[in-house]
Short mmCIF file of C-alpha atoms in Angstrom, two decimals:
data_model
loop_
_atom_site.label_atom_id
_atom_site.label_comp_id
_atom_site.label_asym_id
_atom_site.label_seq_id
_atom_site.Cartn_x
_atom_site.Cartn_y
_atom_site.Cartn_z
CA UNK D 231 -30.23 -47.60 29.83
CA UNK D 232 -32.84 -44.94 31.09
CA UNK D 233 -35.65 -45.92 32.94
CA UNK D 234 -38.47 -43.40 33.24
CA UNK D 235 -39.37 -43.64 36.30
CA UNK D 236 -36.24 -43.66 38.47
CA UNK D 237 -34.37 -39.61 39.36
CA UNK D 238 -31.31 -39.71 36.83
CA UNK D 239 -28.97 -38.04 39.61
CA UNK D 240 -30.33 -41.44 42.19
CA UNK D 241 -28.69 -43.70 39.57
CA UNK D 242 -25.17 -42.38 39.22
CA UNK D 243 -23.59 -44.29 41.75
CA UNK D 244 -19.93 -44.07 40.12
CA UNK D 245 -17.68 -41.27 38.18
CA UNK D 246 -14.21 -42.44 36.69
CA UNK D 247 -11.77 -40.15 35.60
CA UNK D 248 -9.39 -39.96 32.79
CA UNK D 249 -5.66 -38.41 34.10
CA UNK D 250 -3.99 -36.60 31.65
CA UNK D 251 -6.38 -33.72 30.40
CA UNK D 252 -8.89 -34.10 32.73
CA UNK D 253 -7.55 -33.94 36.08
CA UNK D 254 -4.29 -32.25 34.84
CA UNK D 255 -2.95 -30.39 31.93
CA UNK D 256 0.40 -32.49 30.76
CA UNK D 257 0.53 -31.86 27.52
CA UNK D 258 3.59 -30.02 27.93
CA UNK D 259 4.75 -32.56 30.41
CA UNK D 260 4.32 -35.06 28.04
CA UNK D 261 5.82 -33.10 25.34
CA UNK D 262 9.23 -32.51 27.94
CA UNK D 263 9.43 -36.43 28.68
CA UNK D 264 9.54 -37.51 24.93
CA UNK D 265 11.67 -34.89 24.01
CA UNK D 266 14.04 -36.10 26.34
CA UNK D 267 13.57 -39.59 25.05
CA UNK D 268 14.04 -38.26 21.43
CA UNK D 269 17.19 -36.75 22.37
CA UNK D 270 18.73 -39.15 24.34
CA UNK D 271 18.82 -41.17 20.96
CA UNK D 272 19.59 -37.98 18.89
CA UNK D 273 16.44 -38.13 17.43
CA UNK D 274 14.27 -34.79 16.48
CA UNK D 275 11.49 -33.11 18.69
CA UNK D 276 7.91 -34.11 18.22
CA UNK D 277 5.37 -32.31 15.81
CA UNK D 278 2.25 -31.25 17.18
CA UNK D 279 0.70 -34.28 15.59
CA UNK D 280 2.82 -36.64 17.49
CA UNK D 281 2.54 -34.48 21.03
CA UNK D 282 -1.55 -35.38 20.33
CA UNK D 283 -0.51 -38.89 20.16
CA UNK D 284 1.40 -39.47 22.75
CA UNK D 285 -1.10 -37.37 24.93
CA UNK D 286 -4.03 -40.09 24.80
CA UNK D 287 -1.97 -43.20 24.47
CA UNK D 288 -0.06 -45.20 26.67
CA UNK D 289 3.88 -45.19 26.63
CA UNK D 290 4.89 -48.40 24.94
CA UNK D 291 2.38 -47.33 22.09
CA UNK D 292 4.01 -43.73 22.60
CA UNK D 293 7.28 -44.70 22.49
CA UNK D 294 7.17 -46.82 19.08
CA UNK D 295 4.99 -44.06 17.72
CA UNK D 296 7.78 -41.49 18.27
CA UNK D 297 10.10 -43.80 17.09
CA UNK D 298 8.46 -45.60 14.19
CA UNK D 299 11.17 -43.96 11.62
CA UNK D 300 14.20 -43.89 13.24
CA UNK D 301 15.18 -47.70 12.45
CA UNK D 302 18.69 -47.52 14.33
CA UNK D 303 17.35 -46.66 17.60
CA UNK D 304 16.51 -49.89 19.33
CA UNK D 305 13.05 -50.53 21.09
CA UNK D 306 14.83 -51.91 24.23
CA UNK D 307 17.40 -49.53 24.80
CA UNK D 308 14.92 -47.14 24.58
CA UNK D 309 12.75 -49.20 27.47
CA UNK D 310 15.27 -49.28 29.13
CA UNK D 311 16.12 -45.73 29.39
CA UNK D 312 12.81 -44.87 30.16
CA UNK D 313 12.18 -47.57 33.05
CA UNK D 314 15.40 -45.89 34.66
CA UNK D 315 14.59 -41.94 34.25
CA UNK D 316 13.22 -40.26 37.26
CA UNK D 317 9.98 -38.87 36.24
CA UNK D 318 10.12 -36.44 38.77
CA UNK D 319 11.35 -33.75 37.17
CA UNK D 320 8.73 -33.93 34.10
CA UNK D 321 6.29 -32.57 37.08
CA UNK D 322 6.72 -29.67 37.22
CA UNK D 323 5.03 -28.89 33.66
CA UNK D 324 1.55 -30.73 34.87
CA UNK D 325 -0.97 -28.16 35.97
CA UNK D 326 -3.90 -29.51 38.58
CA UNK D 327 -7.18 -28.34 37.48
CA UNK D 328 -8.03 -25.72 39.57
CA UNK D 329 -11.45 -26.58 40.47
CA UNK D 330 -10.89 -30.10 40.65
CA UNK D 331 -10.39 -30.66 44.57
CA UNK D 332 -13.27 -28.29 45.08
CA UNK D 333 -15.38 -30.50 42.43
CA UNK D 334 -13.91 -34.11 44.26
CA UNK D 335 -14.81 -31.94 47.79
CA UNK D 336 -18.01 -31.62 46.56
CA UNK D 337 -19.22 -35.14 44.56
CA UNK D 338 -17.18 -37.59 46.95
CA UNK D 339 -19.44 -38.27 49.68
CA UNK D 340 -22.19 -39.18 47.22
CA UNK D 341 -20.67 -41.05 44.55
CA UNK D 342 -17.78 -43.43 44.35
CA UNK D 343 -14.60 -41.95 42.48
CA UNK D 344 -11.99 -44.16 40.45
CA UNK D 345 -9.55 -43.30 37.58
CA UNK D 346 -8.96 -45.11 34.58
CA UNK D 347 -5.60 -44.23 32.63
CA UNK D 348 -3.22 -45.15 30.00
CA UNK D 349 -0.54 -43.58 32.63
CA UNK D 350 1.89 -46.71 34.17
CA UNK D 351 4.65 -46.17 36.18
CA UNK D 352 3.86 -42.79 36.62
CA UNK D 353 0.30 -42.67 38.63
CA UNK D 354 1.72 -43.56 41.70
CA UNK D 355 4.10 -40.92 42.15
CA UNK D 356 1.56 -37.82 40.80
CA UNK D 357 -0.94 -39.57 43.20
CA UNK D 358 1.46 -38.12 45.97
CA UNK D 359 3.01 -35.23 44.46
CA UNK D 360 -0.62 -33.81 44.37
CA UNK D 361 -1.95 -35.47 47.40
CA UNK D 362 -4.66 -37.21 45.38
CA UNK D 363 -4.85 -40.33 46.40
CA UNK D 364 -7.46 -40.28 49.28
CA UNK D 365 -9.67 -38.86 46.91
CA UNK D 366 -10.03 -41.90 44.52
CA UNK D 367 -10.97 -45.57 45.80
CA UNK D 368 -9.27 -47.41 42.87
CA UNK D 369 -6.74 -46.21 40.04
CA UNK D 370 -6.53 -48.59 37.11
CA UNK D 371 -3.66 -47.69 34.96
CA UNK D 372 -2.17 -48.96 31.61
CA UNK D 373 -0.18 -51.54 33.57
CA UNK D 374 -3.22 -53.42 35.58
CA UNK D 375 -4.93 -53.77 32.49
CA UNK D 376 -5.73 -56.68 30.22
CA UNK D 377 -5.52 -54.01 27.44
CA UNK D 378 -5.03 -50.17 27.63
CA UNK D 379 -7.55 -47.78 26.49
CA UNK D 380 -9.44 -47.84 24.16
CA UNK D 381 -10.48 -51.10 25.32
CA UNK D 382 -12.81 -51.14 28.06
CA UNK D 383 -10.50 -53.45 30.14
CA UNK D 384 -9.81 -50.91 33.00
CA UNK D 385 -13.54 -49.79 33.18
CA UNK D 386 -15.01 -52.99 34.09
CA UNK D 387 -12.36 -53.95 36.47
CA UNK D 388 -14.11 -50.69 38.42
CA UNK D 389 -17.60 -51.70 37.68
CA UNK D 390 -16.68 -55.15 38.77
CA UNK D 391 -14.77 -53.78 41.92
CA UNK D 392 -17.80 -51.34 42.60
CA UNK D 393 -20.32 -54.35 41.58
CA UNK D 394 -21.81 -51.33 39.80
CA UNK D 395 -24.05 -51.48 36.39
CA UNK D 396 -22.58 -49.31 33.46
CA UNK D 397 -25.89 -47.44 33.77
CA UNK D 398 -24.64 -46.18 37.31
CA UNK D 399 -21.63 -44.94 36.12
CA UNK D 400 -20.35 -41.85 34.08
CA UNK D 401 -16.81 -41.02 32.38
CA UNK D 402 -14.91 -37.68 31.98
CA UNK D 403 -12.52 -37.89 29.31
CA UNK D 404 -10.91 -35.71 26.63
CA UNK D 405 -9.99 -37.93 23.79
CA UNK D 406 -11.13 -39.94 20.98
CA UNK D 407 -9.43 -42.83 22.69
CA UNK D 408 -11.26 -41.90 25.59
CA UNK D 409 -14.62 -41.87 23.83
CA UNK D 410 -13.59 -45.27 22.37
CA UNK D 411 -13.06 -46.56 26.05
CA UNK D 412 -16.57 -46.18 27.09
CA UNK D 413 -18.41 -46.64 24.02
CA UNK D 414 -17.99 -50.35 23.56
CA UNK D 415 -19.81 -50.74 26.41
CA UNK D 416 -22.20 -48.33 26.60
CA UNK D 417 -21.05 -45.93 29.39
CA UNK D 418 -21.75 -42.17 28.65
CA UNK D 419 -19.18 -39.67 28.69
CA UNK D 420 -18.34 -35.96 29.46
CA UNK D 421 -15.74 -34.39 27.50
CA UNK D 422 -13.80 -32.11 29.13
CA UNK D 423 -12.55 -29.07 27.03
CA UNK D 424 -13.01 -30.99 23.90
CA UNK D 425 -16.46 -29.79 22.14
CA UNK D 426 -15.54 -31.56 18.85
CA UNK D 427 -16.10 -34.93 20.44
CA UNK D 428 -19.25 -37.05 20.23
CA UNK D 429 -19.97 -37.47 23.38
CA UNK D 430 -23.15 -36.74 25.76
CA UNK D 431 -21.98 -34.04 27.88
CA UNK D 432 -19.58 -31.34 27.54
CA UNK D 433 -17.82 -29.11 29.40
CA UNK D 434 -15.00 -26.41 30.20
CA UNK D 435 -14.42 -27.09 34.35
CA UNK D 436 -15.22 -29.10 36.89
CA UNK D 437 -17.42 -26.99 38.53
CA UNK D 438 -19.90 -26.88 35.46
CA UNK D 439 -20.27 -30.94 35.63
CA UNK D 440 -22.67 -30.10 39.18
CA UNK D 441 -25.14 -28.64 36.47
CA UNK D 442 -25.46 -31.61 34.16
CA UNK D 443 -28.53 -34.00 33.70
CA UNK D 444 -26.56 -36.73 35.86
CA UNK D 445 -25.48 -34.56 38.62
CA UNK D 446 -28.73 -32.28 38.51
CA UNK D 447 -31.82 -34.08 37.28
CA UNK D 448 -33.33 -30.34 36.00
CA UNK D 449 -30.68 -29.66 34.07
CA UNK D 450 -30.72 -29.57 30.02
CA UNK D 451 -28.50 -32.06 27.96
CA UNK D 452 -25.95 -30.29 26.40
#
């Protein structure tokens, strides 16, 4: 909630960070990985429909999405498969924002940075491939979780690590089930490169969150 008589930009204490469309674009990564998964089981290639999917959801949801009509592939051979493949190679599609160390450069001595992602097995090793990890104090992934996103699980394990009000903290996401992550419990959002979604901030780089209401207590709500 606002209070009228405290600065906006003195009560962010907190931004959290979606992964895949925010801090990277992996759409084709994630389009390679499932592919392969697809294949492996001589299924067909994803429509664009199903690349959307699998983009904002986490892997076991992912992987019986792709799936869901191929009745003679088995769920566990294909968990199987997947806990064995090196995702290394599927790295090479992801694309670092390009602003986005200059943005965490800026914002990190002032706020507290976290991420909050339906990734699993796979944070860890793009935390190092991109050298990203001293730039976030906690990474809460599908895996540490009570439930993935979009239940609000993962954001108030931050809040409570933090011991942080949802007031104090702010969101950049890129999805619906992003938007459904924050809104049961009242955190506001900025979508990133997604002006269709009903959230309280938007924008098309990093860069241009310095200029919004929370970061910049002149500026306009947009």
């Amino acid at each position: 909630m606002r209070s009228s008589n405290l600065n906006i930009s003195q009560m962010l204490k907190l931004v959290i960070f979606d992964c895949d469309g925010v801090l990277f674009d992996s759409r084709e990564a994630n389009r390679a990985y499932y592919n392969h998964l697809l294949a492996q089981f001589g299924c067909p290639q994803m429509d664009e429909n199903e690349v959307d999917y699998v983009h904002a959801h986490n892997v076991t949801d992912s992987v019986r999405h792709i799936f869901r009509n191929y009745e003679h592939v088995q769920q566990e051979l294909v968990d199987r498969y997947r806990t064995e493949l090196d995702y290394a190679p599927f790295l090479q599609h992801m694309r670092m924002e390009p602003d986005l160390i200059e943005f965490l450069k800026l914002i990190k001595p002032r706020y507290h940075t976290a991420i909050s992602t339906n990734r699993t097995t796979t944070m860890p090793l793009i935390l190092d491939m991109f050298k990203l990890r001293p730039w976030f104090e906690q990474v809460v992934t599908a895996l540490d979780a009570p439930r993935p996103k979009p239940a609000p699980d993962g954001l108030y394990m931050i809040l409570d690590n933090f011991q942080i009000d949802v007031s104090e903290a702010i969101y950049i996401g890129d999805s619906e089930v992003d938007l459904a992550h924050t809104r049961s419990l009242g955190m506001e959002m900025i979508a990133f490169k997604n002006p269709g979604l009903q959230a309280e901030y938007h924008v098309e780089s990093f860069m241009a969150i310095t200029k919004l209401e929370p970061f910049n207590p002149t500026a306009e709500r947009k």
